[in-house]
Amino acid sequence: MRTRNRSRTGPRCLGVALAAVAALITLPLAHPPAAAAAQTCDTANAAQGRPATASSTENAGTTASAAFDGDAATRWSSRFADPQWLQVDLGTVEDLCGIDLNWEAAYGKDFQLQASTDGQNWTTLKTVTGATGGTTSYDVSGSGRYVRMYGTARGTGYGYSLWEMAVHTTATGTTGPVQGGGDLGPNVIVVDPSTPNLQQRFDDVFKQQESAQFGTGRYQFLLKPGTYDGINAQIGFYTSVSGLGLNPDDTRIDGDVTVDAGWFNGNATQNFWRSAENLAIKPSAGTDRWAVAQAAPFRRIHVEGGLDLAPTGYGWASGGYVADSKIDGTVGPYSQQQWYTRDSSVGGWTNGVWNMTFSGVQGAPATNFDSGPYTTLDTTPVSREKPFLYLDGNDYKVFVPGKRTDARGVSWPNTPGTSIPLDRFYVVKPGATAATIDAALAQGLNLLFTPGIYHLDRTIEVTRPDTVVLGLGLATLVPDNGVDAMHVADVDGVRLAGFLIDAGPVNSDTLLRIGTPGTHADHSADPTTMQDVFIRIGGAGPGLATNSVVVDSDNAIVDHTWIWRADHGSGVGWDTNRADYGLTVNGDDVLATGLFVEHFNKYDVSWNGERGRTIFFQNEKAYDAPNAAAVTHDGIVGYAAYKVADSVTTHEAWGLGSYCNYTADPGIVQAHGFQVPRIGGVTMHDLLVISLGGNGQYAHVVDSTGAPTSGTSTVPSKVTSFP
């Protein structure tokens, strides 16, 4: 039964099995228990971590979400006026039985507790007059998805101020057909500094995953806060290592987190699909090595030393991405061909090969694209860091960072955002079905995909605002029988992060669609984000998709993606893994930061929305185009890597590179790498095209501007400003 005079209750303690490393297994999905007949008022706070809004806020430190974060030391406060309201979205219509208010000194004297199914039409559950503040519980009866406190008279000369507002719902022995929370599955390895044989655990996974480029293993290491001495965590394919603190310095490795390229004879250009996040590293020899290519993010890391982005011996490397990280020493790219760094700080940066782009990076080198590789923006116009799992005492929660504008430097410590307890997530484990996943979403749960491969016989439909879909250990979604993998409705604030979509052998129309075609709602206050979400067509076997990613939602942020039509592996051929389009943007005011798109049969990027912006783009054209005729359209030889539609009047991009390597027909001369309308509102900064060893050429850089590439010399042809 519900406890009276209780302002908040924490999530249930969740036991996590510290499983030994095992091969990927498939678990049957258990049938949920039948609901109990008796109804009780659940002691759990159904509002904790839910999206919140208010009529006003006193200042930036007292936002609406602070009253629903489970922290009695943070609060919402309003302007000094009547009336004022505070509202929470429970996600689905619930039967309501209790509301707790924990007032700060500035309390409400007269107010109503209200509910609504649509957020527009309100029913009063209880009218309160002559209240005196403090912590009070109210029994209510009714139903609604939205619950609010509507204040009509203040008890002081200040505004309304609540430390916490809790909402309790009627329970029937189960919170719904799909249960939230639970253990993290067989391939999440949770450790602490006292874990026996810890180095051996890292070594065993690395031995299995070092060269398993298209294997089925998926693993996530989660490191509890503390100091780990003498560890070298080598990171192979489909392996992620993350700290479980709220800040990177909570989890410290006195040792190394290493990616090298011994498995590929010192060539790092295929070190894909791995990640490190939310750690502090004090490298054993003063410099950590992170020699990666695409789809290998390095996020929210504090390196107490230098960072080397090249493999041992300085062989080829083709990365990469760093965000929200602090590198005390110098970053040495050496052989890295291209790199993007966002909202970070570095002690220095030694060199670059072709395209090194920075936005919001303290210590970044100045722009020198005329003579060198650097493009530097002082700030990032809009950014929001990726959600991450952490431990609050013994309870798992997901922290969802808030939006930043004109960001520069790291967001931590004291990253603004919201914590969501794990029992608000359906913890998806191998063997779960798409029907169960959709049922969990319809029930108002978020999704946490544990490491594994998930075959989908129907599309995952994300329709609720502010839903979080988070993957661990490169969890992989495979659409079967030609279905689309995921659709996101045109709603505010959905967060997609940390998973891979792998096309199936039957053609999908669109692997991932964000937004609804033809809609243009304003989401600028709470944009949908796509972060470390990777797309693959072929390589692990035949795969087909007409469109890979389509963004219809306005104001969306695409922050680090690799959208890849495979050029090697199994199931690779001009028609065997055909995919016409990589990224298509139809929404307005969309921002891409760290965009990697490669090898599509037609346009790699096709941008149709207004006021789009891209900061850093890396591309290779399809290696396997059989001849010039196969890629000729509208009298133009070759589809542009990045095309802005003729109808667009405003667009801007910085630090873009396209490379050709036409191995099937080295005689192809592509007209240009970039195609944009030549009008004043469309401006392109620091573009380059390269012929890799003379396998094909570019006639121009952008439209008919820019010198042709130079034979076999692999020297960029550049345009620093267009038009």
XYZ file of C-alpha atoms in Angstrom:
723
model
C 0.000 0.000 0.000
C 1.055 3.617 -0.479
C 2.944 5.180 2.400
C 1.503 8.492 3.583
C 3.660 11.641 3.906
C 6.322 10.267 1.618
C 7.630 12.644 -1.039
C 9.574 10.138 -3.112
C 10.556 6.507 -3.288
C 13.621 5.136 -4.992
C 13.558 2.417 -7.632
C 13.754 -1.176 -6.548
C 17.246 -2.493 -5.920
C 18.309 -4.434 -8.995
C 20.554 -7.463 -8.729
C 23.001 -7.878 -11.594
C 24.741 -11.170 -12.194
C 28.457 -10.732 -12.669
C 28.444 -13.327 -15.403
C 31.613 -14.875 -16.770
C 32.354 -14.136 -20.392
C 30.263 -16.384 -22.620
C 29.386 -16.719 -26.270
C 26.238 -14.972 -27.476
C 23.193 -16.957 -26.452
C 19.484 -16.646 -27.155
C 17.124 -16.566 -24.200
C 13.388 -17.266 -24.428
C 11.190 -14.379 -23.402
C 9.321 -15.365 -20.252
C 5.561 -14.930 -20.136
C 4.590 -12.139 -17.718
C 2.662 -13.161 -14.624
C -1.071 -12.654 -14.556
C -2.240 -9.487 -12.852
C -3.492 -9.795 -9.303
C -7.155 -9.125 -8.785
C -6.746 -6.793 -5.807
C -5.865 -3.194 -6.551
C -3.444 -1.212 -4.407
C -1.871 2.237 -4.584
C 1.689 1.662 -5.734
C 4.388 3.175 -3.513
C 6.622 3.747 -6.570
C 6.771 7.266 -7.983
C 5.382 6.964 -11.521
C 6.497 10.546 -12.261
C 10.189 10.145 -11.455
C 12.345 10.877 -14.491
C 9.333 11.629 -16.676
C 9.220 14.652 -19.046
C 8.088 17.786 -17.214
C 7.028 21.310 -18.156
C 5.973 24.383 -16.217
C 4.262 27.706 -16.760
C 7.556 29.428 -15.871
C 10.876 28.936 -14.122
C 12.605 31.344 -11.811
C 16.035 30.663 -13.335
C 18.012 28.095 -15.308
C 18.835 26.140 -12.138
C 15.222 25.510 -11.116
C 13.710 23.773 -14.115
C 10.533 21.691 -14.114
C 12.445 18.411 -14.388
C 14.156 19.055 -11.032
C 10.878 18.291 -9.228
C 10.775 14.811 -10.767
C 14.434 13.736 -10.595
C 14.230 11.835 -7.291
C 16.658 14.290 -5.696
C 15.251 16.234 -2.717
C 18.131 18.729 -3.024
C 16.994 20.068 -6.409
C 13.804 21.988 -7.041
C 11.474 23.723 -9.469
C 10.533 27.321 -8.782
C 8.300 29.715 -10.703
C 8.032 33.428 -11.315
C 6.583 35.529 -8.499
C 3.044 35.575 -9.887
C -0.306 33.773 -9.903
C -1.419 31.456 -11.405
C 1.460 29.015 -12.072
C 1.552 25.309 -12.877
C 3.895 22.321 -12.935
C 3.083 19.353 -15.175
C 4.452 15.838 -15.761
C 3.827 13.352 -18.592
C 3.486 9.752 -17.338
C 3.715 8.409 -20.898
C 0.412 6.526 -20.887
C -2.995 7.005 -19.298
C -2.813 5.644 -15.746
C -5.301 5.157 -12.902
C -4.215 7.710 -10.298
C -4.464 7.213 -6.535
C -2.064 9.608 -4.825
C 0.034 12.748 -5.243
C 2.808 13.860 -2.868
C 4.081 17.435 -2.722
C 7.344 18.366 -0.982
C 7.341 22.164 -0.824
C 10.329 24.414 -0.401
C 9.813 27.495 1.807
C 7.991 29.201 -1.086
C 4.851 27.086 -1.008
C 1.440 27.085 -2.595
C -1.460 28.101 -0.320
C -4.317 27.430 -2.754
C -3.965 24.997 -5.642
C -5.637 22.248 -7.614
C -4.304 18.798 -8.468
C -5.407 18.007 -12.006
C -5.188 15.240 -14.632
C -5.593 15.112 -18.400
C -5.497 12.460 -21.087
C -4.306 14.875 -23.805
C -2.498 17.701 -21.986
C -5.179 20.172 -23.071
C -8.418 19.359 -21.243
C -8.049 19.067 -17.462
C -10.068 17.397 -14.710
C -9.633 18.545 -11.109
C -8.824 15.625 -8.805
C -8.538 17.680 -5.604
C -8.854 21.329 -4.587
C -6.629 22.444 -1.714
C -7.060 25.737 0.163
C -5.165 27.149 3.093
C -2.184 24.804 2.759
C 0.882 25.547 4.887
C 3.667 23.893 2.887
C 5.932 21.071 4.013
C 5.514 17.522 2.756
C 1.940 16.381 2.234
C 0.257 13.402 0.551
C -3.144 13.584 -1.085
C -5.397 10.661 -1.977
C -6.960 11.169 -5.404
C -9.164 9.190 -7.746
C -9.175 9.509 -11.518
C -7.079 8.766 -14.564
C -4.759 10.632 -16.886
C -1.484 10.662 -18.737
C -0.654 14.208 -17.642
C -0.739 15.344 -14.004
C -0.255 18.899 -12.782
C -0.257 21.149 -9.757
C -2.152 24.315 -10.704
C -1.408 27.047 -8.169
C -3.845 29.939 -7.715
C -2.488 31.610 -4.558
C 1.038 31.661 -3.168
C 1.809 31.298 0.499
C 4.681 33.818 0.346
C 5.753 36.785 -1.719
C 7.968 34.505 -3.794
C 6.886 32.023 -6.456
C 5.889 28.366 -6.156
C 8.781 26.035 -5.317
C 8.675 22.225 -5.085
C 11.588 19.990 -4.138
C 9.692 16.966 -5.423
C 6.284 16.025 -6.777
C 5.423 12.305 -6.772
C 2.525 10.592 -8.525
C 1.211 7.178 -7.485
C -0.843 4.887 -9.690
C -3.174 1.995 -9.006
C -1.317 -1.316 -9.120
C -2.877 -4.702 -9.799
C 0.056 -6.904 -8.870
C 2.064 -5.906 -11.957
C 2.987 -2.615 -13.544
C 1.859 -3.832 -16.941
C 2.151 -6.698 -19.404
C 5.844 -5.846 -19.908
C 7.928 -5.383 -16.781
C 10.481 -2.597 -16.504
C 13.916 -3.047 -14.959
C 15.608 -6.352 -14.243
C 19.087 -7.724 -14.800
C 21.275 -6.616 -17.707
C 21.617 -9.939 -19.467
C 24.396 -12.431 -20.123
C 26.799 -10.238 -22.093
C 27.077 -7.284 -19.732
C 30.137 -7.735 -17.533
C 29.931 -5.583 -14.385
C 33.172 -5.249 -12.435
C 34.714 -3.282 -9.591
C 38.355 -2.779 -8.582
C 38.276 -5.909 -6.394
C 36.913 -8.249 -9.092
C 39.177 -11.338 -9.260
C 41.145 -11.935 -12.464
C 39.900 -8.674 -13.962
C 42.698 -8.425 -16.520
C 41.886 -11.949 -17.663
C 38.261 -10.965 -18.235
C 39.293 -8.174 -20.561
C 41.820 -10.444 -22.288
C 39.314 -13.264 -22.833
C 36.795 -11.001 -24.548
C 39.512 -9.328 -26.615
C 40.872 -12.688 -27.781
C 37.412 -13.582 -29.051
C 36.590 -10.170 -30.550
C 39.952 -8.861 -31.810
C 39.401 -9.889 -35.430
C 35.684 -10.799 -35.355
C 34.724 -8.022 -37.758
C 31.468 -9.668 -38.811
C 31.040 -12.009 -35.848
C 28.020 -12.459 -33.576
C 29.619 -11.667 -30.211
C 28.456 -8.492 -28.426
C 29.888 -7.359 -25.065
C 29.630 -4.447 -22.651
C 32.011 -3.886 -19.739
C 30.558 -1.703 -16.990
C 33.099 -0.473 -14.438
C 31.805 0.558 -11.034
C 33.311 3.763 -9.605
C 36.753 3.375 -8.099
C 40.395 3.114 -9.157
C 41.586 0.216 -11.326
C 45.341 -0.294 -11.083
C 47.500 -1.785 -13.802
C 44.701 -2.637 -16.236
C 45.093 -2.702 -20.027
C 41.602 -3.018 -21.486
C 42.141 -3.896 -25.145
C 38.931 -3.249 -27.066
C 37.966 -5.428 -30.022
C 34.938 -5.513 -32.315
C 31.460 -5.041 -30.800
C 32.926 -4.314 -27.377
C 32.217 -1.262 -25.251
C 33.765 -0.188 -21.965
C 32.001 2.395 -19.803
C 32.290 3.791 -16.307
C 29.277 3.687 -14.004
C 29.913 6.993 -12.273
C 27.958 10.149 -12.857
C 31.211 11.829 -13.959
C 34.259 10.440 -15.806
C 36.616 10.985 -12.856
C 34.461 8.700 -10.676
C 35.893 5.669 -12.539
C 39.658 5.832 -12.964
C 41.904 3.415 -14.822
C 45.575 3.697 -13.876
C 46.523 1.872 -17.053
C 45.194 1.850 -20.581
C 42.122 1.470 -22.763
C 43.692 0.360 -26.019
C 42.791 -0.063 -29.669
C 45.644 -1.157 -31.949
C 45.816 -2.969 -35.293
C 48.004 -6.031 -34.808
C 45.202 -8.243 -36.097
C 45.334 -6.447 -39.488
C 49.102 -6.131 -39.916
C 49.248 -2.636 -38.466
C 46.454 -1.225 -40.636
C 43.759 0.482 -38.516
C 41.364 1.353 -41.356
C 38.980 -1.480 -40.377
C 38.895 -0.952 -36.607
C 35.134 -0.344 -36.548
C 32.251 -0.856 -34.045
C 33.623 -0.359 -30.535
C 33.487 2.405 -27.937
C 34.800 3.856 -24.680
C 32.795 6.182 -22.463
C 32.631 7.944 -19.089
C 36.085 7.064 -17.731
C 39.286 8.669 -16.544
C 42.465 7.082 -17.915
C 45.991 7.672 -16.589
C 48.033 5.933 -19.324
C 50.798 3.637 -18.107
C 53.376 5.184 -20.479
C 51.878 8.666 -20.515
C 49.904 8.282 -23.792
C 46.828 6.173 -24.484
C 46.383 4.543 -27.918
C 43.010 4.743 -29.699
C 43.756 3.745 -33.311
C 40.313 3.428 -34.841
C 38.323 3.947 -37.996
C 34.592 4.678 -38.282
C 31.923 3.832 -35.665
C 34.330 3.885 -32.722
C 33.303 6.794 -30.478
C 35.459 8.072 -27.624
C 33.017 9.981 -25.397
C 33.123 11.643 -22.020
C 36.687 10.562 -21.283
C 39.345 12.275 -19.177
C 42.826 11.278 -20.383
C 45.423 12.268 -17.804
C 48.123 12.316 -20.439
C 48.311 12.195 -24.221
C 46.230 10.387 -26.837
C 47.693 8.603 -29.881
C 45.220 8.010 -32.725
C 47.550 5.901 -34.908
C 48.466 2.219 -34.675
C 51.835 0.960 -33.546
C 54.185 1.530 -36.484
C 51.987 4.404 -37.779
C 50.191 2.353 -40.428
C 47.090 3.599 -42.197
C 44.205 4.853 -40.062
C 40.812 6.243 -41.007
C 38.799 7.569 -38.050
C 37.266 8.981 -35.995
C 35.286 10.858 -33.305
C 35.851 12.368 -29.860
C 33.203 14.254 -27.859
C 32.819 15.718 -24.368
C 36.358 14.640 -23.489
C 39.340 16.250 -21.795
C 42.815 15.240 -22.936
C 45.353 16.852 -20.615
C 48.275 16.167 -22.938
C 48.733 16.290 -26.690
C 46.643 14.434 -29.256
C 48.777 12.857 -31.985
C 46.744 11.840 -35.075
C 49.847 10.928 -37.106
C 48.490 8.721 -39.929
C 44.817 9.493 -39.304
C 43.230 10.659 -42.552
C 40.299 12.506 -40.944
C 38.893 13.216 -37.500
C 36.115 15.199 -35.809
C 36.329 16.482 -32.232
C 33.391 18.199 -30.508
C 32.872 20.056 -27.221
C 36.147 18.967 -25.636
C 39.511 20.285 -24.490
C 42.981 19.210 -25.597
C 46.453 20.097 -24.399
C 47.685 20.238 -27.985
C 47.220 18.728 -31.457
C 50.262 17.698 -33.460
C 49.228 17.192 -37.091
C 46.613 15.976 -39.539
C 46.488 14.329 -42.948
C 43.441 15.498 -44.918
C 40.479 16.664 -42.835
C 40.629 17.496 -39.124
C 37.533 19.381 -37.920
C 36.838 20.852 -34.477
C 33.817 22.566 -32.944
C 33.671 23.833 -29.378
C 37.151 22.470 -28.570
C 39.399 24.339 -26.150
C 43.010 24.118 -27.318
C 42.126 23.219 -30.922
C 44.454 24.448 -33.683
C 43.346 27.410 -35.764
C 41.742 26.925 -39.177
C 44.371 26.539 -41.910
C 42.485 24.682 -44.647
C 44.176 26.652 -47.436
C 47.496 25.042 -46.570
C 46.643 22.309 -44.079
C 43.912 20.008 -42.740
C 42.229 22.092 -40.017
C 38.711 23.526 -39.842
C 37.896 24.997 -36.432
C 34.623 26.458 -35.145
C 34.784 28.195 -31.784
C 31.522 26.636 -30.554
C 29.010 23.962 -31.508
C 25.689 25.677 -32.250
C 23.484 22.997 -30.644
C 24.559 19.803 -28.889
C 23.310 17.305 -26.362
C 25.453 14.515 -25.033
C 24.533 10.866 -25.349
C 22.468 9.204 -22.565
C 24.445 6.798 -20.378
C 23.903 4.179 -17.700
C 25.227 4.890 -14.190
C 24.918 3.687 -10.603
C 23.139 5.757 -7.962
C 24.072 3.803 -4.865
C 22.973 0.286 -5.780
C 20.387 1.405 -8.327
C 20.929 1.650 -12.067
C 19.704 4.810 -13.751
C 20.095 6.359 -17.179
C 21.280 9.956 -17.249
C 19.853 11.994 -20.116
C 21.952 15.151 -20.637
C 20.239 18.397 -21.489
C 20.620 20.537 -24.590
C 23.506 22.999 -24.873
C 23.716 25.954 -27.232
C 26.971 27.495 -28.430
C 28.791 24.833 -26.416
C 32.532 24.916 -25.806
C 34.468 22.463 -23.654
C 33.184 19.461 -21.716
C 29.746 19.313 -20.105
C 31.008 17.728 -16.862
C 31.010 17.845 -13.922
C 27.480 19.055 -13.150
C 26.116 18.110 -16.561
C 22.553 19.439 -16.779
C 19.985 16.748 -17.454
C 17.566 14.210 -16.024
C 17.965 10.778 -14.429
C 15.563 7.964 -15.313
C 15.437 4.856 -13.085
C 15.946 1.523 -14.782
C 12.436 0.363 -13.933
C 11.224 2.916 -16.501
C 13.067 0.869 -19.165
C 12.221 -2.405 -20.801
C 15.588 -4.154 -20.557
C 15.681 -5.971 -23.889
C 17.593 -9.247 -23.923
C 18.391 -11.674 -26.761
C 15.262 -13.589 -27.705
C 12.880 -10.666 -27.206
C 10.402 -10.126 -30.023
C 9.488 -6.958 -31.875
C 5.904 -7.377 -30.642
C 7.074 -7.283 -27.022
C 9.337 -4.317 -27.728
C 6.447 -2.384 -29.274
C 4.182 -3.350 -26.366
C 6.742 -1.969 -23.919
C 6.917 1.297 -25.847
C 3.113 1.568 -25.973
C 3.073 1.012 -22.230
C 5.296 4.076 -21.749
C 8.610 2.320 -21.125
C 11.940 3.322 -22.619
C 14.221 0.708 -24.196
C 17.636 -0.503 -23.054
C 18.999 -3.066 -25.534
C 21.543 -5.357 -23.899
C 24.338 -6.740 -26.119
C 22.978 -9.148 -28.695
C 21.480 -9.517 -32.166
C 17.745 -8.909 -32.479
C 15.767 -10.105 -35.499
C 12.654 -8.019 -36.091
C 9.567 -9.302 -37.896
C 7.878 -5.922 -37.586
C 8.909 -2.288 -37.267
C 9.753 -0.854 -33.849
C 7.419 2.146 -33.449
C 8.621 4.940 -31.149
C 5.692 7.325 -30.674
C 6.055 8.863 -27.202
C 7.907 12.172 -26.705
C 11.253 11.947 -24.882
C 11.544 8.168 -25.250
C 15.092 6.884 -24.767
C 16.288 3.971 -26.927
C 19.782 3.080 -25.704
C 21.994 0.178 -26.761
C 24.837 -1.484 -24.871
C 27.713 -3.319 -26.544
C 26.680 -2.408 -30.117
C 23.317 -4.199 -29.810
C 22.274 -5.006 -33.380
C 18.797 -4.824 -34.939
C 18.139 -6.865 -38.085
C 14.840 -6.322 -39.953
C 13.534 -9.533 -41.500
C 11.291 -10.058 -44.526
C 11.679 -6.513 -45.823
C 10.212 -4.614 -42.856
C 11.692 -1.294 -41.757
C 13.734 -1.526 -38.561
C 12.498 1.555 -36.681
C 10.157 4.504 -37.085
C 10.176 7.523 -34.770
C 7.061 9.703 -34.725
C 7.218 13.478 -35.191
C 7.431 14.193 -31.458
C 9.780 16.044 -29.127
C 12.952 14.781 -27.621
C 13.416 11.124 -28.603
C 16.974 9.931 -27.886
C 18.387 7.157 -30.074
C 21.864 6.042 -29.052
C 24.399 3.255 -29.140
C 23.094 0.582 -31.503
C 23.648 -0.854 -34.980
C 20.986 -1.528 -37.620
C 22.037 -4.300 -40.000
C 19.981 -4.615 -43.219
C 18.375 -7.982 -43.882
C 18.508 -9.961 -47.154
C 15.021 -8.797 -48.246
C 14.875 -5.155 -49.286
C 13.660 -2.686 -46.632
C 12.277 0.606 -47.854
C 13.807 2.626 -44.988
C 15.911 1.163 -42.189
C 15.413 4.131 -39.843
C 12.898 6.952 -40.251
C 12.859 9.892 -37.836
C 9.695 11.994 -38.031
C 6.642 11.851 -40.243
C 6.783 12.823 -43.933
C 5.308 16.234 -44.625
C 5.126 17.409 -41.000
C 7.037 20.453 -39.799
C 6.390 20.849 -36.066
C 8.887 23.008 -34.168
C 11.082 20.809 -31.951
C 13.807 23.395 -31.295
C 13.281 23.363 -27.514
C 13.597 19.573 -27.308
C 15.028 18.042 -30.500
C 15.253 14.364 -31.290
C 18.847 13.105 -31.313
C 20.526 10.210 -33.109
C 23.929 9.452 -31.528
C 26.306 6.572 -32.189
C 23.582 4.881 -34.225
C 25.249 3.006 -37.065
C 23.774 1.529 -40.237
C 25.252 -1.359 -42.227
C 24.105 -2.830 -45.534
C 26.043 -6.001 -46.364
C 29.338 -7.222 -44.955
C 27.841 -9.627 -42.450
C 25.804 -11.154 -45.301
C 23.549 -9.885 -48.080
C 21.593 -6.782 -47.140
C 19.245 -4.533 -49.097
C 17.589 -1.177 -48.375
C 16.376 1.570 -50.662
C 16.861 4.232 -47.972
C 19.120 3.857 -44.978
C 18.157 6.831 -42.779
C 15.452 9.407 -43.535
C 15.089 12.424 -41.225
C 11.698 14.105 -41.598
C 11.624 15.726 -38.159
C 12.543 19.413 -37.877
C 15.412 20.423 -35.544
C 16.793 16.873 -35.261
C 20.456 16.402 -34.313
C 22.465 13.640 -35.994
C 25.552 13.382 -33.784
C 28.061 10.828 -34.979
C 26.828 8.161 -37.316
C 28.456 5.810 -39.795
C 26.007 4.832 -42.524
C 27.851 2.194 -44.544
C 27.088 0.158 -47.606
C 29.766 -2.495 -47.235
C 32.726 -2.622 -49.607
C 34.107 -5.854 -48.080
C 32.928 -8.879 -46.139
C 30.263 -11.332 -47.336
C 27.199 -10.456 -49.374
C 28.926 -7.593 -51.195
C 28.254 -6.615 -54.806
C 26.760 -3.775 -56.834
C 23.316 -5.392 -56.658
C 23.863 -7.967 -53.886
C 23.910 -5.295 -51.160
C 22.240 -2.543 -53.126
C 21.283 0.580 -51.185
C 20.474 3.691 -53.180
C 20.574 6.372 -50.484
C 22.519 6.806 -47.263
C 21.091 9.809 -45.399
C 18.101 11.779 -46.686
C 17.130 14.915 -44.766
C 13.668 16.353 -45.404
C 13.244 18.155 -42.076
C 14.118 21.807 -41.587
C 16.789 23.106 -39.184
C 18.531 19.722 -38.910
C 22.124 19.679 -37.627
C 24.659 16.920 -38.348
C 27.865 16.788 -36.290
C 30.259 14.009 -37.257
C 28.684 12.537 -40.383
C 30.276 9.462 -41.985
C 28.365 8.046 -45.008
C 29.929 5.747 -47.594
C 29.564 3.690 -50.780
C 25.921 4.112 -51.754
C 24.664 3.270 -55.221
C 23.241 6.773 -55.660
C 23.463 9.774 -53.305
C 25.273 9.234 -50.029
C 23.655 12.346 -48.541
C 20.617 14.057 -50.051
C 19.534 17.208 -48.201
C 16.096 18.628 -48.988
C 15.247 20.541 -45.802
C 15.826 24.225 -45.199
C 18.500 25.728 -42.929
C 20.411 22.486 -42.570
C 23.939 22.479 -41.156
C 26.728 19.906 -41.199
C 29.965 20.067 -39.228
C 32.360 17.422 -40.621
C 31.538 14.907 -43.323
C 33.609 11.905 -44.448
C 32.735 9.897 -47.530
C 33.978 7.332 -50.008
C 32.078 6.700 -53.210
C 31.061 3.124 -54.036
C 34.157 1.132 -54.976
C 32.177 -1.329 -57.079
C 30.434 0.906 -59.630
C 30.822 -1.319 -62.716
C 31.278 1.562 -65.175
C 30.492 5.226 -65.765
C 27.102 4.410 -67.311
C 25.935 2.783 -64.068
C 26.357 6.078 -62.166
C 25.380 8.547 -64.898
C 22.174 10.530 -64.336
C 20.764 13.795 -65.712
C 23.801 14.078 -67.974
C 26.163 13.952 -64.934
C 28.726 11.205 -64.374
C 28.604 10.119 -60.756
C 26.165 10.842 -57.947
C 27.436 13.554 -55.626
C 28.541 12.414 -52.188
C 26.594 15.316 -50.670
C 23.749 16.896 -52.606
C 21.706 19.899 -51.498
C 18.433 20.073 -53.437
C 17.914 22.855 -55.968
C 14.840 23.974 -54.013
C 16.853 24.734 -50.855
C 17.563 28.407 -50.187
C 19.629 28.184 -46.972
C 22.252 25.605 -46.006
C 25.735 25.688 -44.463
C 28.469 23.085 -43.987
C 32.078 22.933 -42.774
C 34.900 20.392 -43.193
C 33.642 17.977 -45.869
C 35.659 15.337 -47.709
C 34.823 12.810 -50.431
C 37.195 10.143 -51.779
C 36.877 7.909 -54.833
C 38.350 4.449 -55.182
C 36.672 3.004 -58.264
C 38.317 -0.397 -58.186
C 35.850 -2.050 -60.608
C 36.477 0.624 -63.272
C 39.389 2.954 -62.453
C 38.595 4.980 -65.582
C 35.466 6.616 -64.095
C 35.771 10.409 -63.885
C 33.162 11.678 -61.450
C 31.833 15.158 -62.207
C 32.105 16.436 -58.619
C 32.025 15.421 -54.988
C 29.426 18.013 -53.916
C 26.371 19.406 -55.680
C 24.592 22.472 -54.263
C 22.460 25.330 -55.612
C 24.573 28.387 -56.390
C 22.729 30.972 -54.320
C 23.837 33.255 -51.505
C 22.039 31.383 -48.724
C 23.908 28.140 -49.423
C 27.496 28.391 -48.188
C 30.077 25.612 -48.036
C 33.370 25.875 -46.168
C 36.509 23.744 -46.542
C 35.684 21.021 -49.057
C 38.058 18.456 -50.530
C 38.019 15.520 -52.945
C 40.712 12.859 -53.337
C 41.441 10.067 -55.781
C 42.844 7.151 -53.795
C 45.816 6.020 -55.815
C 44.275 6.980 -59.160
C 41.293 4.610 -58.977
C 38.887 7.022 -60.617
C 39.049 10.802 -60.573
C 36.966 13.891 -59.763
C 36.628 16.558 -62.427
C 35.686 19.205 -59.831
C 35.165 19.634 -56.088
C 31.724 21.275 -55.927
C 29.493 21.703 -58.981
C 31.896 22.966 -61.683
C 34.270 24.642 -59.199
C 37.621 23.283 -58.042
C 40.558 21.686 -59.789
C 40.435 18.045 -60.858
C 42.197 15.443 -58.756
C 45.780 14.750 -59.726
C 46.249 11.287 -61.142
C 47.754 8.690 -58.809
C 49.286 11.092 -56.288
C 46.440 10.974 -53.712
C 46.631 14.726 -53.157
C 43.426 16.577 -52.210
C 41.780 19.108 -54.472
C 40.247 21.795 -52.251
C 37.730 24.619 -52.206
C 37.812 26.721 -49.033
C 34.624 28.695 -49.681
C 31.659 28.260 -52.016
C 30.129 30.093 -53.700
